[in-house]
GROMACS .gro file of C-alpha atoms in nm:
model
  171
    1LEU     CA    1   5.154   0.360   6.547
    2MET     CA    2   5.044   0.678   6.336
    3TRP     CA    3   4.984   0.449   6.030
    4SER     CA    4   4.842   0.178   6.229
    5LEU     CA    5   4.558   0.393   6.417
    6GLY     CA    6   4.511   0.565   6.056
    7LYS     CA    7   4.301   0.209   5.968
    8VAL     CA    8   4.127   0.252   6.283
    9LEU     CA    9   4.024   0.571   6.295
   10ASN     CA   10   3.874   0.606   5.971
   11THR     CA   11   3.966   0.908   5.841
   12PRO     CA   12   4.170   1.020   5.547
   13GLU     CA   13   4.453   1.187   5.766
   14VAL     CA   14   4.715   1.027   5.948
   15ALA     CA   15   4.667   1.069   6.314
   16ARG     CA   16   4.872   1.275   6.494
   17VAL     CA   17   5.034   1.043   6.814
   18TYR     CA   18   5.143   1.262   7.098
   19ILE     CA   19   5.445   1.084   7.326
   20GLY     CA   20   5.563   1.133   7.636
   21SER     CA   21   5.518   1.123   8.029
   22PHE     CA   22   5.219   1.313   8.122
   23TRP     CA   23   5.195   1.264   8.516
   24ASP     CA   24   5.262   1.518   8.759
   25GLN     CA   25   5.590   1.283   8.878
   26PRO     CA   26   5.937   1.399   8.804
   27TYR     CA   27   6.099   1.192   8.500
   28GLN     CA   28   6.312   0.883   8.648
   29ASN     CA   29   6.523   0.895   8.314
   30ASP     CA   30   6.608   1.211   8.190
   31ASP     CA   31   6.690   1.040   7.801
   32ASN     CA   32   6.398   1.150   7.635
   33ARG     CA   33   6.345   1.481   7.818
   34LYS     CA   34   6.366   1.710   7.563
   35LEU     CA   35   6.152   1.503   7.351
   36PHE     CA   36   5.886   1.488   7.578
   37GLU     CA   37   5.879   1.817   7.664
   38MET     CA   38   5.868   1.915   7.268
   39GLU     CA   39   5.567   1.679   7.220
   40GLU     CA   40   5.397   1.818   7.542
   41GLU     CA   41   5.420   2.179   7.403
   42ASP     CA   42   5.281   2.031   7.079
   43LEU     CA   43   4.993   1.837   7.215
   44PHE     CA   44   4.906   2.201   7.410
   45ARG     CA   45   4.946   2.436   7.071
   46ASP     CA   46   4.737   2.180   6.911
   47ILE     CA   47   4.447   2.193   7.196
   48GLN     CA   48   4.414   2.553   7.203
   49SER     CA   49   4.449   2.578   6.826
   50VAL     CA   50   4.082   2.349   6.822
   51PRO     CA   51   3.826   2.665   6.838
   52ARG     CA   52   4.037   2.845   6.535
   53GLY     CA   53   4.035   2.554   6.339
   54SER     CA   54   3.682   2.419   6.399
   55ILE     CA   55   3.568   2.795   6.219
   56VAL     CA   56   3.773   2.726   5.931
   57ARG     CA   57   3.594   2.367   5.937
   58LYS     CA   58   3.253   2.480   5.934
   59LEU     CA   59   3.306   2.760   5.675
   60ASN     CA   60   3.446   2.457   5.438
   61ASP     CA   61   3.191   2.244   5.556
   62LEU     CA   62   2.894   2.533   5.424
   63VAL     CA   63   3.124   2.545   5.120
   64LYS     CA   64   3.105   2.180   5.062
   65ARG     CA   65   2.685   2.147   5.115
   66CYS     CA   66   2.619   2.458   4.912
   67ARG     CA   67   2.804   2.266   4.608
   68ILE     CA   68   2.648   1.944   4.688
   69ALA     CA   69   2.295   2.149   4.681
   70LYS     CA   70   2.378   2.305   4.396
   71THR     CA   71   2.459   1.955   4.224
   72HIS     CA   72   2.199   1.798   4.361
   73ALA     CA   73   1.920   2.077   4.210
   74TYR     CA   74   2.082   2.067   3.884
   75ILE     CA   75   2.059   1.666   3.872
   76MET     CA   76   1.701   1.691   3.967
   77ALA     CA   77   1.633   1.970   3.732
   78HIS     CA   78   1.804   1.729   3.431
   79ILE     CA   79   1.601   1.466   3.533
   80LYS     CA   80   1.260   1.630   3.567
   81ASN     CA   81   1.329   1.810   3.207
   82GLU     CA   82   1.371   1.455   3.024
   83MET     CA   83   1.040   1.313   3.179
   84PRO     CA   84   0.758   1.278   2.902
   85VAL     CA   85   0.415   1.340   2.971
   86PHE     CA   86   0.349   0.939   2.911
   87GLY     CA   87   0.588   0.610   3.017
   88LYS     CA   88   0.713   0.827   3.300
   89GLU     CA   89   0.822   0.493   3.470
   90ALA     CA   90   0.970   0.344   3.120
   91LYS     CA   91   1.198   0.711   3.103
   92MET     CA   92   1.313   0.693   3.446
   93LYS     CA   93   1.458   0.338   3.401
   94GLN     CA   94   1.633   0.485   3.130
   95ILE     CA   95   1.786   0.749   3.328
   96ILE     CA   96   1.865   0.531   3.606
   97ALA     CA   97   2.065   0.313   3.395
   98ASN     CA   98   2.245   0.582   3.195
   99LEU     CA   99   2.308   0.810   3.502
  100PRO     CA  100   2.707   0.795   3.444
  101LYS     CA  101   2.628   0.994   3.107
  102VAL     CA  102   2.364   1.205   3.281
  103PHE     CA  103   2.622   1.323   3.528
  104GLN     CA  104   2.864   1.358   3.225
  105GLN     CA  105   2.605   1.587   3.029
  106ILE     CA  106   2.554   1.798   3.344
  107GLU     CA  107   2.922   1.836   3.416
  108GLN     CA  108   2.979   1.940   3.047
  109SER     CA  109   2.703   2.186   3.055
  110THR     CA  110   2.718   2.350   3.406
  111GLY     CA  111   3.138   2.306   3.464
  112ILE     CA  112   3.007   2.135   3.778
  113PRO     CA  113   3.344   1.956   3.917
  114ALA     CA  114   3.305   1.580   3.851
  115GLY     CA  115   3.394   1.580   4.253
  116ASP     CA  116   3.083   1.732   4.320
  117PHE     CA  117   2.840   1.469   4.186
  118PRO     CA  118   2.725   1.224   4.437
  119ASN     CA  119   2.796   0.827   4.415
  120ILE     CA  120   2.643   0.683   4.118
  121GLU     CA  121   2.556   0.379   4.259
  122GLU     CA  122   2.333   0.540   4.551
  123PHE     CA  123   2.195   0.805   4.365
  124GLN     CA  124   2.062   0.501   4.167
  125GLU     CA  125   1.914   0.346   4.440
  126ASN     CA  126   1.774   0.655   4.584
  127LEU     CA  127   1.574   0.721   4.232
  128LYS     CA  128   1.428   0.414   4.207
  129ASN     CA  129   1.188   0.510   4.461
  130PHE     CA  130   1.163   0.873   4.412
  131ASP     CA  131   0.850   1.030   4.306
  132ILE     CA  132   1.008   1.298   4.058
  133THR     CA  133   0.658   1.482   3.989
  134LYS     CA  134   0.679   1.607   4.341
  135LEU     CA  135   1.011   1.844   4.212
  136ALA     CA  136   0.976   2.156   4.150
  137LYS     CA  137   1.177   2.340   3.866
  138LEU     CA  138   1.508   2.477   3.862
  139ASN     CA  139   1.518   2.820   4.083
  140LEU     CA  140   1.804   2.996   3.853
  141PRO     CA  141   1.788   3.303   4.098
  142MET     CA  142   1.867   3.047   4.407
  143ILE     CA  143   2.126   2.910   4.236
  144GLU     CA  144   2.287   3.258   4.168
  145ALA     CA  145   2.240   3.375   4.517
  146LEU     CA  146   2.414   3.032   4.628
  147ASP     CA  147   2.723   3.087   4.373
  148LYS     CA  148   2.723   3.440   4.468
  149MET     CA  149   2.727   3.352   4.826
  150ILE     CA  150   3.008   3.086   4.749
  151ALA     CA  151   3.204   3.326   4.574
  152THR     CA  152   3.200   3.629   4.784
  153GLU     CA  153   3.022   3.592   5.107
  154LEU     CA  154   3.198   3.328   5.244
  155PRO     CA  155   3.577   3.432   5.108
  156ARG     CA  156   3.447   3.755   5.288
  157LEU     CA  157   3.378   3.552   5.615
  158MET     CA  158   3.667   3.377   5.597
  159HIS     CA  159   3.929   3.688   5.528
  160LYS     CA  160   3.724   3.840   5.843
  161TYR     CA  161   3.845   3.544   6.033
  162HIS     CA  162   4.189   3.554   5.945
  163LYS     CA  163   4.196   3.959   5.998
  164THR     CA  164   4.077   3.894   6.363
  165LYS     CA  165   4.312   3.575   6.428
  166ILE     CA  166   4.592   3.796   6.281
  167ASN     CA  167   4.497   4.100   6.535
  168GLY     CA  168   4.481   3.860   6.819
  169THR     CA  169   4.134   3.913   6.882
  170GLN     CA  170   3.851   3.592   6.878
  171ALA     CA  171   3.639   3.561   6.574
   0.00000   0.00000   0.00000
């Protein structure tokens, strides 16, 4: 059942299925009473952990978005730097055709992991209709501030959250 639900729910995690009898009447058959009670306890424990898990999920999502923004900034800056004064359309077509190599160059020069790069086919489609002349230059102080936030500020928030969780207070 769990594996079948995974196909329907379209999530990378296997869905947790709780079995039991959740009505207010006494059990008519005691064969599975212990199993049902354990499952009911698991369900209530998981429901109680939702608010705590949402904080961690939001922080992880923020880190992911920061990394994607940084990667996107480097890609666009690289493309802008490659643009000549004349013949921009032809150069843009060449960059779009060679986008995998462009991503690889950026990955090697910046150390950004390959997993942080966008889907190549989607990015190529979006670039076809994009006016590269409207882009600003890469703001390195902004990138450094983003790196600092990812490296120090977000871990500090996570530590603060875990500390309050251990002390029993709500973050």
